[in-house]
């Protein structure tokens, strides 16, 4: 008889034969920075998550560091929006001043990654510059380069473009290189799907498009090969890390991209994934902690090396407690 149960008999042997190992080093926590002073505002669509003004961001960063999470992904919520998203690249804008504030206080202790996109900064809520009612790809590229460069000049350690314009990785790489930032890596949201799971984020970041949707630039969720195509484009343009987003409904994509490329691979467990587990847990329908653990491990098992998650701190605890990892 084949007795598969032999290696499942005790905790010791189960842990010995475990195929997926994870560490807090692989976790990234997203932070929403809001322009203004003395702000810690609850995000109702994401229970337990907050927007912080730069003067209070240390509260959440201290929590992260206390849990062993030292990598953050910054998003900005500006006070003013306009058609070309000026507040995305202004040197005094919310993300740029937030980066300076964090770096002044923590230096190398915190690794800062920034989301490079326009949708939080444009009054129409699209991820690029409009030409009539179309998002104009090539017109948007220089703006993305300016945004990325302004983040790096302010002290960002890595930039993560999430706009899904064609050619953005190459454009941003050239801009960084020309300015002398040859060692600053780019994490590309390479396979980003047009997803309903971003719903709570758009509430959090006030970035829902005012008309239409994002399907002319984000990917159609019926497609798998296209994710490989997009990833290979980004590899050829100079990406350092690839990302698949969302995570849970896209485990097949994570595995596919992992097999087809040899860059480190990140997955973004997005706002809707967080809120589903959180709210079902709060309603007493599922065990929040165990569901969080199981879904995070599934993303690594699928092939991710890095996980961006609103549960980063709770997962770091779960790893330390020996419940996963
Ligand atoms: C910006 C961006 C979005 C997310 C990350 N970067 C929103 C979107 O594309 O609409 C979603 C993150 C989340 O849902 O947690 N373009």
mmCIF file of C-alpha atoms and ligand atoms in Angstrom:
data_model
loop_
_atom_site.group_PDB
_atom_site.id
_atom_site.type_symbol
_atom_site.label_atom_id
_atom_site.label_comp_id
_atom_site.label_asym_id
_atom_site.label_seq_id
_atom_site.Cartn_x
_atom_site.Cartn_y
_atom_site.Cartn_z
ATOM 1 C CA UNK A 1 0.000 0.000 0.000
ATOM 2 C CA UNK A 2 1.152 3.553 -0.622
ATOM 3 C CA UNK A 3 1.010 5.209 2.776
ATOM 4 C CA UNK A 4 1.115 8.978 2.210
ATOM 5 C CA UNK A 5 0.051 9.483 5.817
ATOM 6 C CA UNK A 6 3.516 8.427 7.114
ATOM 7 C CA UNK A 7 4.908 11.887 6.415
ATOM 8 C CA UNK A 8 1.855 13.602 7.890
ATOM 9 C CA UNK A 9 1.924 11.781 11.257
ATOM 10 C CA UNK A 10 3.435 14.452 13.537
ATOM 11 C CA UNK A 11 4.075 18.160 13.457
ATOM 12 C CA UNK A 12 7.836 17.504 13.238
ATOM 13 C CA UNK A 13 7.633 15.350 10.147
ATOM 14 C CA UNK A 14 5.008 17.574 8.528
ATOM 15 C CA UNK A 15 7.293 20.568 8.946
ATOM 16 C CA UNK A 16 10.267 18.609 7.651
ATOM 17 C CA UNK A 17 8.595 17.749 4.357
ATOM 18 C CA UNK A 18 6.956 21.138 3.926
ATOM 19 C CA UNK A 19 7.360 22.386 0.352
ATOM 20 C CA UNK A 20 6.676 26.086 0.841
ATOM 21 C CA UNK A 21 8.711 28.203 3.240
ATOM 22 C CA UNK A 22 7.937 31.828 3.872
ATOM 23 C CA UNK A 23 9.563 34.569 5.861
ATOM 24 C CA UNK A 24 8.634 38.113 6.922
ATOM 25 C CA UNK A 25 11.447 39.215 4.566
ATOM 26 C CA UNK A 26 9.118 38.410 1.661
ATOM 27 C CA UNK A 27 6.258 40.624 2.837
ATOM 28 C CA UNK A 28 5.479 44.186 1.754
ATOM 29 C CA UNK A 29 2.901 46.367 3.507
ATOM 30 C CA UNK A 30 0.970 49.030 1.506
ATOM 31 C CA UNK A 31 0.567 52.445 3.150
ATOM 32 C CA UNK A 32 -1.839 55.189 2.083
ATOM 33 C CA UNK A 33 -0.418 58.667 2.592
ATOM 34 C CA UNK A 34 -2.924 61.468 2.671
ATOM 35 C CA UNK A 35 -2.061 65.127 2.207
ATOM 36 C CA UNK A 36 -2.701 67.180 5.341
ATOM 37 C CA UNK A 37 -1.803 67.174 9.032
ATOM 38 C CA UNK A 38 -2.699 64.996 11.974
ATOM 39 C CA UNK A 39 -4.653 62.477 9.913
ATOM 40 C CA UNK A 40 -5.268 58.849 10.804
ATOM 41 C CA UNK A 41 -8.489 58.136 8.919
ATOM 42 C CA UNK A 42 -10.144 54.749 8.950
ATOM 43 C CA UNK A 43 -10.835 53.237 5.510
ATOM 44 C CA UNK A 44 -14.354 51.911 5.935
ATOM 45 C CA UNK A 45 -14.130 49.620 2.908
ATOM 46 C CA UNK A 46 -11.006 47.993 4.429
ATOM 47 C CA UNK A 47 -11.686 47.502 8.130
ATOM 48 C CA UNK A 48 -8.527 47.935 10.184
ATOM 49 C CA UNK A 49 -6.660 49.917 7.509
ATOM 50 C CA UNK A 50 -6.006 53.680 7.689
ATOM 51 C CA UNK A 51 -4.810 56.643 5.666
ATOM 52 C CA UNK A 52 -2.032 58.603 7.363
ATOM 53 C CA UNK A 53 -0.709 62.118 6.901
ATOM 54 C CA UNK A 54 3.102 62.255 6.736
ATOM 55 C CA UNK A 55 3.360 63.666 10.277
ATOM 56 C CA UNK A 56 1.647 60.530 11.673
ATOM 57 C CA UNK A 57 3.047 57.866 9.350
ATOM 58 C CA UNK A 58 5.611 56.829 11.954
ATOM 59 C CA UNK A 59 2.770 55.264 13.973
ATOM 60 C CA UNK A 60 2.238 52.598 11.319
ATOM 61 C CA UNK A 61 5.908 52.270 10.377
ATOM 62 C CA UNK A 62 6.844 51.608 13.998
ATOM 63 C CA UNK A 63 4.184 48.870 14.048
ATOM 64 C CA UNK A 64 5.613 47.340 10.859
ATOM 65 C CA UNK A 65 9.180 47.367 12.129
ATOM 66 C CA UNK A 66 8.049 45.922 15.455
ATOM 67 C CA UNK A 67 6.621 42.958 13.539
ATOM 68 C CA UNK A 68 9.698 42.532 11.346
ATOM 69 C CA UNK A 69 8.128 44.020 8.212
ATOM 70 C CA UNK A 70 10.598 46.545 6.826
ATOM 71 C CA UNK A 71 9.312 47.053 3.292
ATOM 72 C CA UNK A 72 6.411 49.372 2.482
ATOM 73 C CA UNK A 73 4.598 50.293 -0.724
ATOM 74 C CA UNK A 74 3.468 53.924 -0.703
ATOM 75 C CA UNK A 75 0.317 55.325 -2.290
ATOM 76 C CA UNK A 76 -0.597 59.013 -2.257
ATOM 77 C CA UNK A 77 -3.906 60.776 -1.831
ATOM 78 C CA UNK A 78 -3.451 64.409 -2.892
ATOM 79 C CA UNK A 79 -5.671 67.312 -1.827
ATOM 80 C CA UNK A 80 -6.006 68.524 -5.437
ATOM 81 C CA UNK A 81 -6.435 66.632 -8.687
ATOM 82 C CA UNK A 82 -6.170 67.910 -12.255
ATOM 83 C CA UNK A 83 -6.271 66.439 -15.788
ATOM 84 C CA UNK A 84 -2.526 65.710 -15.907
ATOM 85 C CA UNK A 85 -2.022 64.605 -12.306
ATOM 86 C CA UNK A 86 0.441 67.364 -11.362
ATOM 87 C CA UNK A 87 0.464 66.190 -7.748
ATOM 88 C CA UNK A 88 1.899 62.865 -8.879
ATOM 89 C CA UNK A 89 5.272 64.380 -9.822
ATOM 90 C CA UNK A 90 5.488 67.681 -7.935
ATOM 91 C CA UNK A 91 8.541 67.615 -5.659
ATOM 92 C CA UNK A 92 6.523 68.943 -2.737
ATOM 93 C CA UNK A 93 3.574 66.583 -3.286
ATOM 94 C CA UNK A 94 2.282 64.017 -0.848
ATOM 95 C CA UNK A 95 4.343 60.931 -1.744
ATOM 96 C CA UNK A 96 7.554 62.892 -2.263
ATOM 97 C CA UNK A 97 7.267 64.655 1.095
ATOM 98 C CA UNK A 98 6.205 61.415 2.755
ATOM 99 C CA UNK A 99 9.298 59.629 1.437
ATOM 100 C CA UNK A 100 11.574 62.404 2.713
ATOM 101 C CA UNK A 101 9.896 62.286 6.107
ATOM 102 C CA UNK A 102 10.273 58.497 6.404
ATOM 103 C CA UNK A 103 13.870 58.526 5.182
ATOM 104 C CA UNK A 104 14.824 61.356 7.571
ATOM 105 C CA UNK A 105 13.513 59.350 10.466
ATOM 106 C CA UNK A 106 14.390 55.769 9.528
ATOM 107 C CA UNK A 107 17.080 55.910 6.810
ATOM 108 C CA UNK A 108 17.984 52.431 5.563
ATOM 109 C CA UNK A 109 15.845 50.771 8.217
ATOM 110 C CA UNK A 110 12.772 51.040 5.984
ATOM 111 C CA UNK A 111 12.835 49.994 2.334
ATOM 112 C CA UNK A 112 10.486 52.288 0.421
ATOM 113 C CA UNK A 113 8.747 51.167 -2.747
ATOM 114 C CA UNK A 114 6.383 53.597 -4.469
ATOM 115 C CA UNK A 115 3.377 52.963 -6.658
ATOM 116 C CA UNK A 116 3.862 54.895 -9.901
ATOM 117 C CA UNK A 117 0.503 55.691 -11.475
ATOM 118 C CA UNK A 118 -1.736 58.628 -12.276
ATOM 119 C CA UNK A 119 -5.201 57.480 -11.217
ATOM 120 C CA UNK A 120 -5.039 58.888 -7.688
ATOM 121 C CA UNK A 121 -3.919 62.259 -9.070
ATOM 122 C CA UNK A 122 -6.040 62.851 -12.180
ATOM 123 C CA UNK A 123 -9.475 64.443 -11.844
ATOM 124 C CA UNK A 124 -10.874 61.877 -14.311
ATOM 125 C CA UNK A 125 -9.416 58.970 -12.324
ATOM 126 C CA UNK A 126 -7.747 57.209 -15.260
ATOM 127 C CA UNK A 127 -4.189 55.901 -15.106
ATOM 128 C CA UNK A 128 -2.915 58.120 -17.927
ATOM 129 C CA UNK A 129 -3.326 61.338 -19.878
ATOM 130 C CA UNK A 130 -6.539 61.651 -21.857
ATOM 131 C CA UNK A 131 -6.806 62.507 -25.505
ATOM 132 C CA UNK A 132 -10.505 63.122 -25.941
ATOM 133 C CA UNK A 133 -11.922 60.192 -23.910
ATOM 134 C CA UNK A 134 -9.082 57.791 -24.660
ATOM 135 C CA UNK A 135 -6.100 57.158 -22.396
ATOM 136 C CA UNK A 136 -3.204 58.142 -24.664
ATOM 137 C CA UNK A 137 -0.375 55.663 -24.176
ATOM 138 C CA UNK A 138 2.574 57.555 -25.624
ATOM 139 C CA UNK A 139 1.532 60.898 -24.199
ATOM 140 C CA UNK A 140 1.443 59.277 -20.742
ATOM 141 C CA UNK A 141 4.940 57.765 -20.839
ATOM 142 C CA UNK A 142 6.937 60.945 -20.099
ATOM 143 C CA UNK A 143 4.634 61.678 -17.157
ATOM 144 C CA UNK A 144 5.261 58.234 -15.691
ATOM 145 C CA UNK A 145 8.995 58.786 -16.064
ATOM 146 C CA UNK A 146 8.694 62.140 -14.288
ATOM 147 C CA UNK A 147 6.686 60.586 -11.443
ATOM 148 C CA UNK A 148 9.160 57.739 -10.978
ATOM 149 C CA UNK A 149 12.148 60.087 -11.064
ATOM 150 C CA UNK A 150 10.553 62.446 -8.527
ATOM 151 C CA UNK A 151 10.026 59.511 -6.148
ATOM 152 C CA UNK A 152 13.617 58.341 -6.490
ATOM 153 C CA UNK A 153 14.963 61.876 -6.080
ATOM 154 C CA UNK A 154 12.969 62.113 -2.845
ATOM 155 C CA UNK A 155 14.632 58.908 -1.616
ATOM 156 C CA UNK A 156 12.520 55.955 -2.784
ATOM 157 C CA UNK A 157 14.469 52.686 -2.920
ATOM 158 C CA UNK A 158 12.365 51.085 -5.675
ATOM 159 C CA UNK A 159 9.562 52.151 -8.013
ATOM 160 C CA UNK A 160 6.547 50.064 -8.995
ATOM 161 C CA UNK A 161 4.630 51.252 -12.068
ATOM 162 C CA UNK A 162 1.004 50.064 -11.975
ATOM 163 C CA UNK A 163 -0.499 51.951 -14.920
ATOM 164 C CA UNK A 164 -0.270 49.209 -17.608
ATOM 165 C CA UNK A 165 0.802 51.572 -20.399
ATOM 166 C CA UNK A 166 2.937 49.920 -23.091
ATOM 167 C CA UNK A 167 6.625 50.796 -22.992
ATOM 168 C CA UNK A 168 6.609 52.269 -19.500
ATOM 169 C CA UNK A 169 9.300 50.056 -18.058
ATOM 170 C CA UNK A 170 11.776 51.013 -20.774
ATOM 171 C CA UNK A 171 10.862 54.690 -20.499
ATOM 172 C CA UNK A 172 11.230 54.744 -16.721
ATOM 173 C CA UNK A 173 14.485 52.731 -16.864
ATOM 174 C CA UNK A 174 16.012 55.243 -19.301
ATOM 175 C CA UNK A 175 14.887 58.217 -17.234
ATOM 176 C CA UNK A 176 16.375 56.750 -14.049
ATOM 177 C CA UNK A 177 19.600 55.771 -15.785
ATOM 178 C CA UNK A 178 20.032 59.195 -17.387
ATOM 179 C CA UNK A 179 19.628 60.830 -13.995
ATOM 180 C CA UNK A 180 22.300 58.513 -12.577
ATOM 181 C CA UNK A 181 19.986 56.159 -10.679
ATOM 182 C CA UNK A 182 21.336 53.058 -12.358
ATOM 183 C CA UNK A 183 20.996 50.962 -9.202
ATOM 184 C CA UNK A 184 17.355 51.705 -8.430
ATOM 185 C CA UNK A 185 15.225 48.660 -9.285
ATOM 186 C CA UNK A 186 11.834 48.627 -10.985
ATOM 187 C CA UNK A 187 9.115 46.255 -9.828
ATOM 188 C CA UNK A 188 6.676 46.043 -12.705
ATOM 189 C CA UNK A 189 2.984 45.377 -12.237
ATOM 190 C CA UNK A 190 3.503 43.231 -15.337
ATOM 191 C CA UNK A 191 0.267 41.242 -15.347
ATOM 192 C CA UNK A 192 -2.352 43.501 -13.850
ATOM 193 C CA UNK A 193 -5.911 42.476 -14.537
ATOM 194 C CA UNK A 194 -8.984 44.699 -14.807
ATOM 195 C CA UNK A 195 -10.442 43.456 -11.541
ATOM 196 C CA UNK A 196 -13.448 44.054 -9.336
ATOM 197 C CA UNK A 197 -11.195 43.126 -6.405
ATOM 198 C CA UNK A 198 -9.741 46.694 -6.485
ATOM 199 C CA UNK A 199 -13.090 48.112 -5.355
ATOM 200 C CA UNK A 200 -12.174 48.895 -1.730
ATOM 201 C CA UNK A 201 -8.830 50.416 -2.808
ATOM 202 C CA UNK A 202 -10.586 52.889 -5.072
ATOM 203 C CA UNK A 203 -12.552 53.970 -2.024
ATOM 204 C CA UNK A 204 -9.373 54.174 0.013
ATOM 205 C CA UNK A 205 -7.422 56.113 -2.611
ATOM 206 C CA UNK A 206 -10.367 57.936 -4.121
ATOM 207 C CA UNK A 207 -9.253 56.784 -7.564
ATOM 208 C CA UNK A 208 -12.307 55.330 -9.315
ATOM 209 C CA UNK A 209 -12.501 56.444 -12.967
ATOM 210 C CA UNK A 210 -15.150 59.144 -13.460
ATOM 211 C CA UNK A 211 -16.256 57.528 -16.729
ATOM 212 C CA UNK A 212 -15.686 54.185 -18.414
ATOM 213 C CA UNK A 213 -13.386 51.555 -16.910
ATOM 214 C CA UNK A 214 -9.785 50.385 -17.163
ATOM 215 C CA UNK A 215 -10.266 47.544 -19.624
ATOM 216 C CA UNK A 216 -8.394 49.279 -22.460
ATOM 217 C CA UNK A 217 -5.177 49.087 -20.408
ATOM 218 C CA UNK A 218 -5.588 46.494 -17.643
ATOM 219 C CA UNK A 219 -5.834 42.868 -18.727
ATOM 220 C CA UNK A 220 -8.875 40.734 -19.517
ATOM 221 C CA UNK A 221 -9.254 38.056 -16.854
ATOM 222 C CA UNK A 222 -10.094 35.437 -19.447
ATOM 223 C CA UNK A 223 -6.457 35.433 -20.561
ATOM 224 C CA UNK A 224 -3.458 33.505 -19.330
ATOM 225 C CA UNK A 225 -0.947 33.515 -22.194
ATOM 226 C CA UNK A 226 -1.256 37.283 -22.385
ATOM 227 C CA UNK A 227 0.240 37.501 -18.889
ATOM 228 C CA UNK A 228 3.343 35.738 -20.153
ATOM 229 C CA UNK A 229 3.468 38.071 -23.154
ATOM 230 C CA UNK A 230 3.256 41.156 -20.925
ATOM 231 C CA UNK A 231 5.855 39.768 -18.535
ATOM 232 C CA UNK A 232 8.315 39.051 -21.322
ATOM 233 C CA UNK A 233 7.854 42.605 -22.649
ATOM 234 C CA UNK A 234 8.757 43.933 -19.222
ATOM 235 C CA UNK A 235 11.745 41.634 -18.850
ATOM 236 C CA UNK A 236 13.058 42.906 -22.185
ATOM 237 C CA UNK A 237 12.536 46.532 -21.125
ATOM 238 C CA UNK A 238 14.569 46.079 -17.960
ATOM 239 C CA UNK A 239 12.197 45.172 -15.132
ATOM 240 C CA UNK A 240 13.928 43.789 -12.021
ATOM 241 C CA UNK A 241 10.903 42.190 -10.373
ATOM 242 C CA UNK A 242 7.619 41.153 -11.990
ATOM 243 C CA UNK A 243 4.229 41.258 -10.344
ATOM 244 C CA UNK A 244 0.925 39.501 -10.828
ATOM 245 C CA UNK A 245 -2.146 41.262 -9.479
ATOM 246 C CA UNK A 246 -4.603 40.371 -7.940
ATOM 247 C CA UNK A 247 -3.313 37.214 -6.280
ATOM 248 C CA UNK A 248 -5.971 34.764 -5.130
ATOM 249 C CA UNK A 249 -8.004 34.416 -8.317
ATOM 250 C CA UNK A 250 -4.774 34.421 -10.332
ATOM 251 C CA UNK A 251 -2.718 31.600 -8.844
ATOM 252 C CA UNK A 252 -2.495 29.950 -12.271
ATOM 253 C CA UNK A 253 -1.047 33.171 -13.685
ATOM 254 C CA UNK A 254 1.547 33.325 -10.915
ATOM 255 C CA UNK A 255 2.688 29.795 -11.766
ATOM 256 C CA UNK A 256 2.678 30.504 -15.496
ATOM 257 C CA UNK A 257 4.772 33.674 -15.205
ATOM 258 C CA UNK A 258 7.101 31.968 -12.736
ATOM 259 C CA UNK A 259 7.770 29.135 -15.186
ATOM 260 C CA UNK A 260 8.228 31.435 -18.176
ATOM 261 C CA UNK A 261 10.639 33.981 -16.646
ATOM 262 C CA UNK A 262 13.532 34.043 -14.221
ATOM 263 C CA UNK A 263 13.003 37.304 -12.361
ATOM 264 C CA UNK A 264 11.818 37.425 -8.758
ATOM 265 C CA UNK A 265 8.031 37.338 -8.790
ATOM 266 C CA UNK A 266 5.716 39.357 -6.577
ATOM 267 C CA UNK A 267 1.975 38.962 -6.119
ATOM 268 C CA UNK A 268 -0.365 41.642 -4.805
ATOM 269 C CA UNK A 269 -3.152 40.390 -2.594
ATOM 270 C CA UNK A 270 -5.405 43.364 -3.224
ATOM 271 C CA UNK A 271 -7.936 45.310 -1.198
ATOM 272 C CA UNK A 272 -10.927 43.141 -2.143
ATOM 273 C CA UNK A 273 -9.116 39.976 -1.088
ATOM 274 C CA UNK A 274 -8.329 41.564 2.273
ATOM 275 C CA UNK A 275 -11.837 42.910 2.846
ATOM 276 C CA UNK A 276 -13.512 39.623 1.929
ATOM 277 C CA UNK A 277 -11.539 37.706 4.534
ATOM 278 C CA UNK A 278 -11.780 40.521 7.086
ATOM 279 C CA UNK A 279 -15.528 41.020 6.773
ATOM 280 C CA UNK A 280 -16.423 37.325 6.569
ATOM 281 C CA UNK A 281 -14.295 36.844 9.678
ATOM 282 C CA UNK A 282 -15.992 39.717 11.494
ATOM 283 C CA UNK A 283 -19.376 38.268 10.540
ATOM 284 C CA UNK A 284 -18.346 35.003 12.191
ATOM 285 C CA UNK A 285 -18.620 33.086 8.905
ATOM 286 C CA UNK A 286 -15.000 32.014 8.612
ATOM 287 C CA UNK A 287 -11.942 31.946 10.854
ATOM 288 C CA UNK A 288 -10.141 35.120 9.725
ATOM 289 C CA UNK A 289 -6.711 34.089 10.993
ATOM 290 C CA UNK A 290 -6.703 30.626 9.449
ATOM 291 C CA UNK A 291 -8.148 31.842 6.160
ATOM 292 C CA UNK A 292 -5.525 34.583 5.992
ATOM 293 C CA UNK A 293 -2.760 32.017 6.605
ATOM 294 C CA UNK A 294 -4.044 29.542 4.057
ATOM 295 C CA UNK A 295 -4.556 32.086 1.299
ATOM 296 C CA UNK A 296 -1.147 33.724 1.826
ATOM 297 C CA UNK A 297 0.632 30.365 1.697
ATOM 298 C CA UNK A 298 -1.258 29.452 -1.487
ATOM 299 C CA UNK A 299 0.215 32.486 -3.235
ATOM 300 C CA UNK A 300 3.754 31.401 -2.355
ATOM 301 C CA UNK A 301 2.977 27.792 -3.270
ATOM 302 C CA UNK A 302 1.780 29.012 -6.676
ATOM 303 C CA UNK A 303 5.248 30.475 -7.227
ATOM 304 C CA UNK A 304 5.397 33.980 -5.761
ATOM 305 C CA UNK A 305 8.628 35.008 -4.053
ATOM 306 C CA UNK A 306 7.176 38.204 -2.599
ATOM 307 C CA UNK A 307 3.711 39.058 -1.280
ATOM 308 C CA UNK A 308 2.247 42.540 -1.040
ATOM 309 C CA UNK A 309 -0.546 42.352 1.516
ATOM 310 C CA UNK A 310 -2.584 44.408 3.979
ATOM 311 C CA UNK A 311 -2.137 41.437 6.318
ATOM 312 C CA UNK A 312 1.680 41.706 6.300
ATOM 313 C CA UNK A 313 1.985 42.294 10.038
ATOM 314 C CA UNK A 314 -0.479 39.557 11.024
ATOM 315 C CA UNK A 315 1.299 37.148 8.670
ATOM 316 C CA UNK A 316 4.675 38.016 10.152
ATOM 317 C CA UNK A 317 3.203 37.095 13.548
ATOM 318 C CA UNK A 318 1.788 33.838 12.148
ATOM 319 C CA UNK A 319 5.222 32.935 10.789
ATOM 320 C CA UNK A 320 6.865 33.731 14.128
ATOM 321 C CA UNK A 321 4.229 31.687 15.969
ATOM 322 C CA UNK A 322 5.030 28.719 13.749
ATOM 323 C CA UNK A 323 1.495 28.509 12.326
ATOM 324 C CA UNK A 324 2.860 28.959 8.800
ATOM 325 C CA UNK A 325 6.294 29.252 7.248
HETATM 326 C C1 LIG B 1 -3.216 52.155 -9.158
HETATM 327 C C2 LIG B 1 -3.398 50.947 -8.328
HETATM 328 C C3 LIG B 1 -4.572 50.264 -7.982
HETATM 329 C C4 LIG B 1 -4.198 49.287 -7.067
HETATM 330 C C5 LIG B 1 -2.826 49.372 -6.918
HETATM 331 N N1 LIG B 1 -2.352 50.385 -7.726
HETATM 332 C C6 LIG B 1 -5.971 50.507 -8.343
HETATM 333 C C7 LIG B 1 -6.469 50.321 -9.712
HETATM 334 O O1 LIG B 1 -5.755 49.934 -10.642
HETATM 335 O O2 LIG B 1 -7.654 50.632 -9.879
HETATM 336 C C8 LIG B 1 -5.112 48.327 -6.362
HETATM 337 C C9 LIG B 1 -4.635 47.846 -5.043
HETATM 338 C C10 LIG B 1 -5.655 47.185 -4.215
HETATM 339 O O3 LIG B 1 -6.814 46.979 -4.621
HETATM 340 O O4 LIG B 1 -5.313 46.815 -3.080
HETATM 341 N N2 LIG B 1 -3.485 52.030 -10.499
#
